[in-house]
GROMACS .gro file of C-alpha atoms in nm:
model
  347
    1UNK     CA    1  -0.013   0.042  -0.011
    2UNK     CA    2   0.280   0.204   0.093
    3UNK     CA    3   0.432   0.165  -0.306
    4UNK     CA    4   0.089   0.219  -0.429
    5UNK     CA    5   0.061   0.575  -0.299
    6UNK     CA    6   0.413   0.701  -0.306
    7UNK     CA    7   0.513   0.543  -0.631
    8UNK     CA    8   0.268   0.377  -0.843
    9UNK     CA    9  -0.033   0.671  -0.809
   10UNK     CA   10  -0.042   0.966  -1.042
   11UNK     CA   11  -0.190   1.169  -0.803
   12UNK     CA   12  -0.327   1.427  -1.058
   13UNK     CA   13  -0.364   1.234  -1.345
   14UNK     CA   14  -0.527   0.962  -1.214
   15UNK     CA   15  -0.660   1.055  -0.895
   16UNK     CA   16  -0.951   0.761  -0.885
   17UNK     CA   17  -0.709   0.496  -0.931
   18UNK     CA   18  -0.551   0.505  -0.589
   19UNK     CA   19  -0.963   0.535  -0.426
   20UNK     CA   20  -1.017   0.235  -0.619
   21UNK     CA   21  -0.739   0.018  -0.452
   22UNK     CA   22  -0.846   0.168  -0.079
   23UNK     CA   23  -1.203   0.066  -0.186
   24UNK     CA   24  -1.099  -0.267  -0.241
   25UNK     CA   25  -0.893  -0.320   0.002
   26UNK     CA   26  -1.096  -0.149   0.309
   27UNK     CA   27  -1.297  -0.404   0.383
   28UNK     CA   28  -0.946  -0.622   0.512
   29UNK     CA   29  -0.840  -0.285   0.696
   30UNK     CA   30  -0.825  -0.275   1.080
   31UNK     CA   31  -0.962   0.103   1.190
   32UNK     CA   32  -0.617   0.182   1.286
   33UNK     CA   33  -0.489   0.068   0.992
   34UNK     CA   34  -0.730   0.270   0.776
   35UNK     CA   35  -0.658   0.584   0.992
   36UNK     CA   36  -0.303   0.564   0.907
   37UNK     CA   37  -0.307   0.475   0.591
   38UNK     CA   38  -0.531   0.795   0.487
   39UNK     CA   39  -0.340   1.046   0.707
   40UNK     CA   40   0.017   0.937   0.724
   41UNK     CA   41   0.015   0.844   0.328
   42UNK     CA   42  -0.242   0.980   0.154
   43UNK     CA   43  -0.281   1.370   0.285
   44UNK     CA   44   0.084   1.353   0.354
   45UNK     CA   45   0.085   1.293  -0.083
   46UNK     CA   46  -0.184   1.529  -0.163
   47UNK     CA   47  -0.001   1.791   0.074
   48UNK     CA   48   0.315   1.736  -0.126
   49UNK     CA   49   0.119   1.764  -0.449
   50UNK     CA   50  -0.069   2.086  -0.376
   51UNK     CA   51   0.291   2.254  -0.320
   52UNK     CA   52   0.384   2.075  -0.651
   53UNK     CA   53   0.064   2.204  -0.831
   54UNK     CA   54   0.141   2.506  -1.092
   55UNK     CA   55  -0.171   2.574  -1.286
   56UNK     CA   56   0.049   2.729  -1.575
   57UNK     CA   57   0.170   2.365  -1.668
   58UNK     CA   58  -0.101   2.145  -1.498
   59UNK     CA   59  -0.443   2.129  -1.704
   60UNK     CA   60  -0.640   1.951  -1.451
   61UNK     CA   61  -0.796   2.175  -1.161
   62UNK     CA   62  -0.652   2.091  -0.784
   63UNK     CA   63  -1.013   2.005  -0.682
   64UNK     CA   64  -1.036   1.714  -0.938
   65UNK     CA   65  -0.752   1.520  -0.775
   66UNK     CA   66  -0.826   1.637  -0.417
   67UNK     CA   67  -1.194   1.600  -0.370
   68UNK     CA   68  -1.243   1.239  -0.433
   69UNK     CA   69  -1.088   1.175  -0.132
   70UNK     CA   70  -1.311   1.398   0.088
   71UNK     CA   71  -1.556   1.126   0.160
   72UNK     CA   72  -1.295   0.912   0.344
   73UNK     CA   73  -1.081   1.179   0.516
   74UNK     CA   74  -1.344   1.360   0.619
   75UNK     CA   75  -1.289   1.685   0.843
   76UNK     CA   76  -0.874   1.574   0.805
   77UNK     CA   77  -0.925   1.749   0.475
   78UNK     CA   78  -0.881   2.090   0.652
   79UNK     CA   79  -0.529   2.034   0.715
   80UNK     CA   80  -0.457   2.093   0.384
   81UNK     CA   81  -0.685   2.408   0.307
   82UNK     CA   82  -0.381   2.649   0.411
   83UNK     CA   83  -0.220   2.484   0.143
   84UNK     CA   84  -0.447   2.464  -0.130
   85UNK     CA   85  -0.505   2.880  -0.072
   86UNK     CA   86  -0.145   2.899  -0.116
   87UNK     CA   87  -0.171   2.735  -0.426
   88UNK     CA   88  -0.469   2.902  -0.576
   89UNK     CA   89  -0.350   3.254  -0.468
   90UNK     CA   90  -0.012   3.189  -0.634
   91UNK     CA   91  -0.228   3.084  -0.956
   92UNK     CA   92  -0.417   3.382  -0.941
   93UNK     CA   93  -0.089   3.622  -0.949
   94UNK     CA   94  -0.083   3.618  -1.309
   95UNK     CA   95  -0.440   3.580  -1.357
   96UNK     CA   96  -0.615   3.826  -1.560
   97UNK     CA   97  -1.009   3.884  -1.554
   98UNK     CA   98  -1.082   3.790  -1.871
   99UNK     CA   99  -0.987   3.432  -1.828
  100UNK     CA  100  -1.305   3.296  -1.695
  101UNK     CA  101  -1.202   2.929  -1.600
  102UNK     CA  102  -1.055   3.036  -1.268
  103UNK     CA  103  -1.441   3.027  -1.156
  104UNK     CA  104  -1.490   2.676  -1.204
  105UNK     CA  105  -1.154   2.657  -0.996
  106UNK     CA  106  -1.235   2.841  -0.701
  107UNK     CA  107  -1.628   2.745  -0.683
  108UNK     CA  108  -1.619   2.415  -0.511
  109UNK     CA  109  -1.411   2.541  -0.211
  110UNK     CA  110  -1.678   2.794  -0.142
  111UNK     CA  111  -1.894   2.553   0.053
  112UNK     CA  112  -1.595   2.355   0.189
  113UNK     CA  113  -1.375   2.673   0.315
  114UNK     CA  114  -1.706   2.879   0.427
  115UNK     CA  115  -1.816   3.218   0.350
  116UNK     CA  116  -1.576   3.382   0.621
  117UNK     CA  117  -1.262   3.196   0.466
  118UNK     CA  118  -1.352   3.230   0.121
  119UNK     CA  119  -1.465   3.585   0.134
  120UNK     CA  120  -1.134   3.685   0.274
  121UNK     CA  121  -0.975   3.502   0.006
  122UNK     CA  122  -1.155   3.657  -0.272
  123UNK     CA  123  -1.108   4.009  -0.119
  124UNK     CA  124  -0.715   3.948  -0.136
  125UNK     CA  125  -0.666   3.785  -0.421
  126UNK     CA  126  -1.014   3.842  -0.668
  127UNK     CA  127  -1.142   4.177  -0.606
  128UNK     CA  128  -0.813   4.380  -0.647
  129UNK     CA  129  -0.729   4.208  -0.981
  130UNK     CA  130  -1.108   4.302  -1.095
  131UNK     CA  131  -1.061   4.693  -0.975
  132UNK     CA  132  -0.758   4.704  -1.159
  133UNK     CA  133  -0.936   4.555  -1.458
  134UNK     CA  134  -1.215   4.845  -1.428
  135UNK     CA  135  -0.941   5.116  -1.370
  136UNK     CA  136  -0.753   5.020  -1.690
  137UNK     CA  137  -0.933   4.897  -1.908
  138UNK     CA  138  -1.281   4.979  -1.878
  139UNK     CA  139  -1.433   5.341  -1.995
  140UNK     CA  140  -1.767   5.440  -1.959
  141UNK     CA  141  -1.780   5.615  -2.313
  142UNK     CA  142  -2.152   5.725  -2.475
  143UNK     CA  143  -2.009   5.731  -2.809
  144UNK     CA  144  -1.812   5.419  -2.847
  145UNK     CA  145  -1.893   5.192  -2.558
  146UNK     CA  146  -1.710   4.873  -2.491
  147UNK     CA  147  -1.867   4.648  -2.225
  148UNK     CA  148  -1.631   4.354  -2.279
  149UNK     CA  149  -1.446   4.415  -1.937
  150UNK     CA  150  -1.745   4.510  -1.757
  151UNK     CA  151  -1.862   4.164  -1.871
  152UNK     CA  152  -1.581   3.992  -1.690
  153UNK     CA  153  -1.640   4.117  -1.335
  154UNK     CA  154  -1.995   4.070  -1.405
  155UNK     CA  155  -1.875   3.705  -1.431
  156UNK     CA  156  -1.816   3.725  -1.051
  157UNK     CA  157  -2.168   3.816  -0.932
  158UNK     CA  158  -2.295   3.461  -0.809
  159UNK     CA  159  -1.897   3.408  -0.741
  160UNK     CA  160  -1.789   3.668  -0.442
  161UNK     CA  161  -1.994   3.737  -0.179
  162UNK     CA  162  -2.306   3.926  -0.212
  163UNK     CA  163  -2.118   4.244   0.003
  164UNK     CA  164  -1.811   4.213  -0.203
  165UNK     CA  165  -1.964   4.249  -0.534
  166UNK     CA  166  -2.175   4.525  -0.454
  167UNK     CA  167  -1.932   4.742  -0.299
  168UNK     CA  168  -1.733   4.658  -0.626
  169UNK     CA  169  -1.996   4.784  -0.845
  170UNK     CA  170  -2.103   5.077  -0.595
  171UNK     CA  171  -1.738   5.228  -0.542
  172UNK     CA  172  -1.552   5.138  -0.907
  173UNK     CA  173  -1.834   5.191  -1.157
  174UNK     CA  174  -2.105   5.378  -1.058
  175UNK     CA  175  -1.888   5.687  -0.963
  176UNK     CA  176  -1.720   5.655  -1.304
  177UNK     CA  177  -2.088   5.641  -1.431
  178UNK     CA  178  -2.246   5.908  -1.269
  179UNK     CA  179  -1.911   6.152  -1.350
  180UNK     CA  180  -1.965   6.114  -1.736
  181UNK     CA  181  -2.346   6.150  -1.695
  182UNK     CA  182  -2.318   6.504  -1.500
  183UNK     CA  183  -2.061   6.621  -1.775
  184UNK     CA  184  -2.310   6.523  -2.043
  185UNK     CA  185  -2.615   6.655  -1.865
  186UNK     CA  186  -2.389   7.014  -1.843
  187UNK     CA  187  -2.348   7.057  -2.212
  188UNK     CA  188  -2.636   7.059  -2.441
  189UNK     CA  189  -2.739   6.668  -2.453
  190UNK     CA  190  -2.968   6.540  -2.720
  191UNK     CA  191  -3.276   6.385  -2.491
  192UNK     CA  192  -3.369   6.106  -2.696
  193UNK     CA  193  -2.944   5.987  -2.681
  194UNK     CA  194  -2.936   6.025  -2.310
  195UNK     CA  195  -3.286   5.859  -2.207
  196UNK     CA  196  -3.150   5.577  -2.451
  197UNK     CA  197  -2.834   5.552  -2.248
  198UNK     CA  198  -2.980   5.549  -1.945
  199UNK     CA  199  -3.226   5.243  -2.015
  200UNK     CA  200  -2.965   5.087  -2.201
  201UNK     CA  201  -2.767   5.088  -1.859
  202UNK     CA  202  -3.053   4.981  -1.636
  203UNK     CA  203  -3.133   4.734  -1.893
  204UNK     CA  204  -2.798   4.583  -1.847
  205UNK     CA  205  -2.834   4.555  -1.447
  206UNK     CA  206  -3.184   4.436  -1.506
  207UNK     CA  207  -3.085   4.122  -1.708
  208UNK     CA  208  -2.784   4.042  -1.433
  209UNK     CA  209  -3.052   4.079  -1.133
  210UNK     CA  210  -2.896   4.391  -1.009
  211UNK     CA  211  -3.110   4.680  -1.081
  212UNK     CA  212  -3.297   4.657  -0.750
  213UNK     CA  213  -3.022   4.616  -0.519
  214UNK     CA  214  -3.098   4.898  -0.279
  215UNK     CA  215  -2.718   4.978  -0.251
  216UNK     CA  216  -2.738   5.004  -0.646
  217UNK     CA  217  -3.066   5.148  -0.682
  218UNK     CA  218  -2.955   5.466  -0.530
  219UNK     CA  219  -2.722   5.568  -0.810
  220UNK     CA  220  -3.011   5.536  -1.075
  221UNK     CA  221  -3.194   5.724  -0.875
  222UNK     CA  222  -2.918   5.968  -0.887
  223UNK     CA  223  -2.889   5.954  -1.271
  224UNK     CA  224  -3.299   6.023  -1.258
  225UNK     CA  225  -3.240   6.337  -1.051
  226UNK     CA  226  -2.974   6.447  -1.371
  227UNK     CA  227  -3.194   6.369  -1.648
  228UNK     CA  228  -3.473   6.563  -1.465
  229UNK     CA  229  -3.256   6.874  -1.499
  230UNK     CA  230  -3.163   6.813  -1.824
  231UNK     CA  231  -3.517   6.795  -1.947
  232UNK     CA  232  -3.566   7.142  -1.737
  233UNK     CA  233  -3.283   7.277  -1.919
  234UNK     CA  234  -3.401   7.236  -2.274
  235UNK     CA  235  -3.504   7.583  -2.474
  236UNK     CA  236  -3.342   7.755  -2.165
  237UNK     CA  237  -3.010   7.952  -2.220
  238UNK     CA  238  -2.684   7.854  -2.054
  239UNK     CA  239  -2.718   8.145  -1.756
  240UNK     CA  240  -3.072   8.076  -1.687
  241UNK     CA  241  -3.014   7.699  -1.663
  242UNK     CA  242  -3.109   7.531  -1.320
  243UNK     CA  243  -2.750   7.431  -1.158
  244UNK     CA  244  -2.646   7.080  -1.239
  245UNK     CA  245  -2.678   6.955  -0.821
  246UNK     CA  246  -2.401   6.773  -0.664
  247UNK     CA  247  -2.572   6.455  -0.586
  248UNK     CA  248  -2.449   6.260  -0.230
  249UNK     CA  249  -2.162   6.367  -0.101
  250UNK     CA  250  -2.108   6.083   0.125
  251UNK     CA  251  -2.095   5.833  -0.139
  252UNK     CA  252  -1.804   5.584  -0.160
  253UNK     CA  253  -1.590   5.667  -0.444
  254UNK     CA  254  -1.416   5.329  -0.415
  255UNK     CA  255  -1.466   4.948  -0.320
  256UNK     CA  256  -1.314   4.980   0.027
  257UNK     CA  257  -1.568   5.294   0.110
  258UNK     CA  258  -1.825   5.081  -0.018
  259UNK     CA  259  -1.722   4.816   0.230
  260UNK     CA  260  -1.736   5.048   0.483
  261UNK     CA  261  -2.061   5.193   0.439
  262UNK     CA  262  -2.209   4.834   0.382
  263UNK     CA  263  -2.050   4.770   0.782
  264UNK     CA  264  -2.130   5.073   0.915
  265UNK     CA  265  -2.499   5.017   0.808
  266UNK     CA  266  -2.511   4.657   0.907
  267UNK     CA  267  -2.413   4.740   1.277
  268UNK     CA  268  -2.655   5.051   1.265
  269UNK     CA  269  -2.955   4.839   1.189
  270UNK     CA  270  -2.822   4.548   1.437
  271UNK     CA  271  -3.069   4.499   1.719
  272UNK     CA  272  -2.802   4.460   1.967
  273UNK     CA  273  -2.617   4.752   1.900
  274UNK     CA  274  -2.725   4.954   2.190
  275UNK     CA  275  -2.572   4.676   2.414
  276UNK     CA  276  -2.242   4.680   2.247
  277UNK     CA  277  -1.978   4.729   2.504
  278UNK     CA  278  -1.631   4.932   2.453
  279UNK     CA  279  -1.498   4.646   2.507
  280UNK     CA  280  -1.672   4.470   2.243
  281UNK     CA  281  -1.618   4.739   1.993
  282UNK     CA  282  -1.259   4.735   2.026
  283UNK     CA  283  -1.262   4.358   1.961
  284UNK     CA  284  -1.395   4.479   1.652
  285UNK     CA  285  -1.126   4.736   1.539
  286UNK     CA  286  -0.929   4.698   1.219
  287UNK     CA  287  -0.611   4.462   1.250
  288UNK     CA  288  -0.292   4.605   1.131
  289UNK     CA  289  -0.296   4.298   0.851
  290UNK     CA  290  -0.604   4.409   0.755
  291UNK     CA  291  -0.485   4.796   0.715
  292UNK     CA  292  -0.207   4.658   0.501
  293UNK     CA  293  -0.415   4.401   0.299
  294UNK     CA  294  -0.614   4.742   0.203
  295UNK     CA  295  -0.333   4.939   0.141
  296UNK     CA  296  -0.247   4.624  -0.114
  297UNK     CA  297  -0.559   4.635  -0.300
  298UNK     CA  298  -0.565   5.020  -0.320
  299UNK     CA  299  -0.234   5.007  -0.454
  300UNK     CA  300  -0.289   4.738  -0.677
  301UNK     CA  301   0.011   4.502  -0.497
  302UNK     CA  302   0.006   4.151  -0.407
  303UNK     CA  303  -0.034   4.066  -0.030
  304UNK     CA  304  -0.012   3.708   0.011
  305UNK     CA  305   0.154   3.449   0.280
  306UNK     CA  306   0.504   3.309   0.192
  307UNK     CA  307   0.646   3.083   0.376
  308UNK     CA  308   0.761   3.089   0.804
  309UNK     CA  309   1.090   3.281   0.915
  310UNK     CA  310   1.179   3.125   1.287
  311UNK     CA  311   0.844   3.018   1.286
  312UNK     CA  312   0.632   3.358   1.191
  313UNK     CA  313   0.428   3.373   0.888
  314UNK     CA  314   0.604   3.602   0.592
  315UNK     CA  315   0.414   3.817   0.360
  316UNK     CA  316   0.448   3.958  -0.001
  317UNK     CA  317   0.363   4.295  -0.002
  318UNK     CA  318   0.431   4.403  -0.358
  319UNK     CA  319   0.841   4.335  -0.393
  320UNK     CA  320   0.896   4.334  -0.043
  321UNK     CA  321   0.904   4.052   0.228
  322UNK     CA  322   0.747   4.141   0.553
  323UNK     CA  323   0.635   4.020   0.919
  324UNK     CA  324   0.381   4.158   1.130
  325UNK     CA  325   0.399   4.131   1.490
  326UNK     CA  326   0.206   4.228   1.762
  327UNK     CA  327   0.142   4.570   1.608
  328UNK     CA  328   0.475   4.589   1.421
  329UNK     CA  329   0.588   4.567   1.043
  330UNK     CA  330   0.917   4.388   1.036
  331UNK     CA  331   1.076   4.452   0.643
  332UNK     CA  332   1.347   4.219   0.521
  333UNK     CA  333   1.612   4.430   0.441
  334UNK     CA  334   1.905   4.191   0.328
  335UNK     CA  335   1.816   3.779   0.322
  336UNK     CA  336   1.696   3.666   0.652
  337UNK     CA  337   1.707   4.017   0.841
  338UNK     CA  338   1.387   4.200   0.934
  339UNK     CA  339   1.377   4.543   1.082
  340UNK     CA  340   1.076   4.742   1.209
  341UNK     CA  341   0.956   5.011   0.950
  342UNK     CA  342   0.668   5.260   0.915
  343UNK     CA  343   0.412   5.132   0.667
  344UNK     CA  344   0.447   5.454   0.439
  345UNK     CA  345   0.819   5.271   0.379
  346UNK     CA  346   0.599   4.960   0.234
  347UNK     CA  347   0.477   5.190  -0.051
   0.00000   0.00000   0.00000
């Protein structure tokens, strides 16, 4: 059996072979032998293969050769989750949102990891790439509109936690969209073209079942305010036109702002908010790791775990290697030598 697992078994290309052998001989195993076989041989081999997995050269998705063992190893599979996340994070490092094959690679892990861990993963490794895509490859252009980059982002609707996906649109799409509309209305727009443009966008969001989301609907209402101003300005000289109003000044202007606003509303609407003690409020305060993670997203930098140094977790932050310990960031200045730095020195 040792030979079967360590030598004969092609874990990636033929994952079922070893499972078949295991099931064939399982009736003859004692419970102690079965546990040793699964935990000391199978899981150890799978862990090794996680470290070796390279999505650029391995055509078989990681879940296809890991999950066949889930019914037999059960909760022990959780011991591989950090390795799986590290492998997937590495794969996403060079990923571009136009490659939608990653949806099928990630989706099997959502239920297994749980919404919290899955959300932390997508926040770190997916959302920042989608934000970069919207910044660099998507433009609101009424005269020559391309939807390709936005279509890539919309494909993530059912694959990101709702809070993240809505915050992405609220903070990274709508401010840009309303800015273009406001500029258009400030000129001398053709009302038919203006209405057609608005209805086209509204229809796109309706088709994607997003038009009735409260946090997004408010932006369509803001657009209607601007359209009303355009209607009232027809036939009126420039100097006598009603002023184009400023919309909600407290609205989110980026993804992080939108997330923060959503959290604030959740806390405000919570029925137990009045019972929250100062100690509990403190426990919810943002950690240094969260701050650094948000810095990475805002500046389109990589932030992910990368091994250990003297038992401490090392992270890649852009081109730097750092350690976060007791509220202090340590930067690797030379190989293996970490010194404390201010956050500003990381950028």
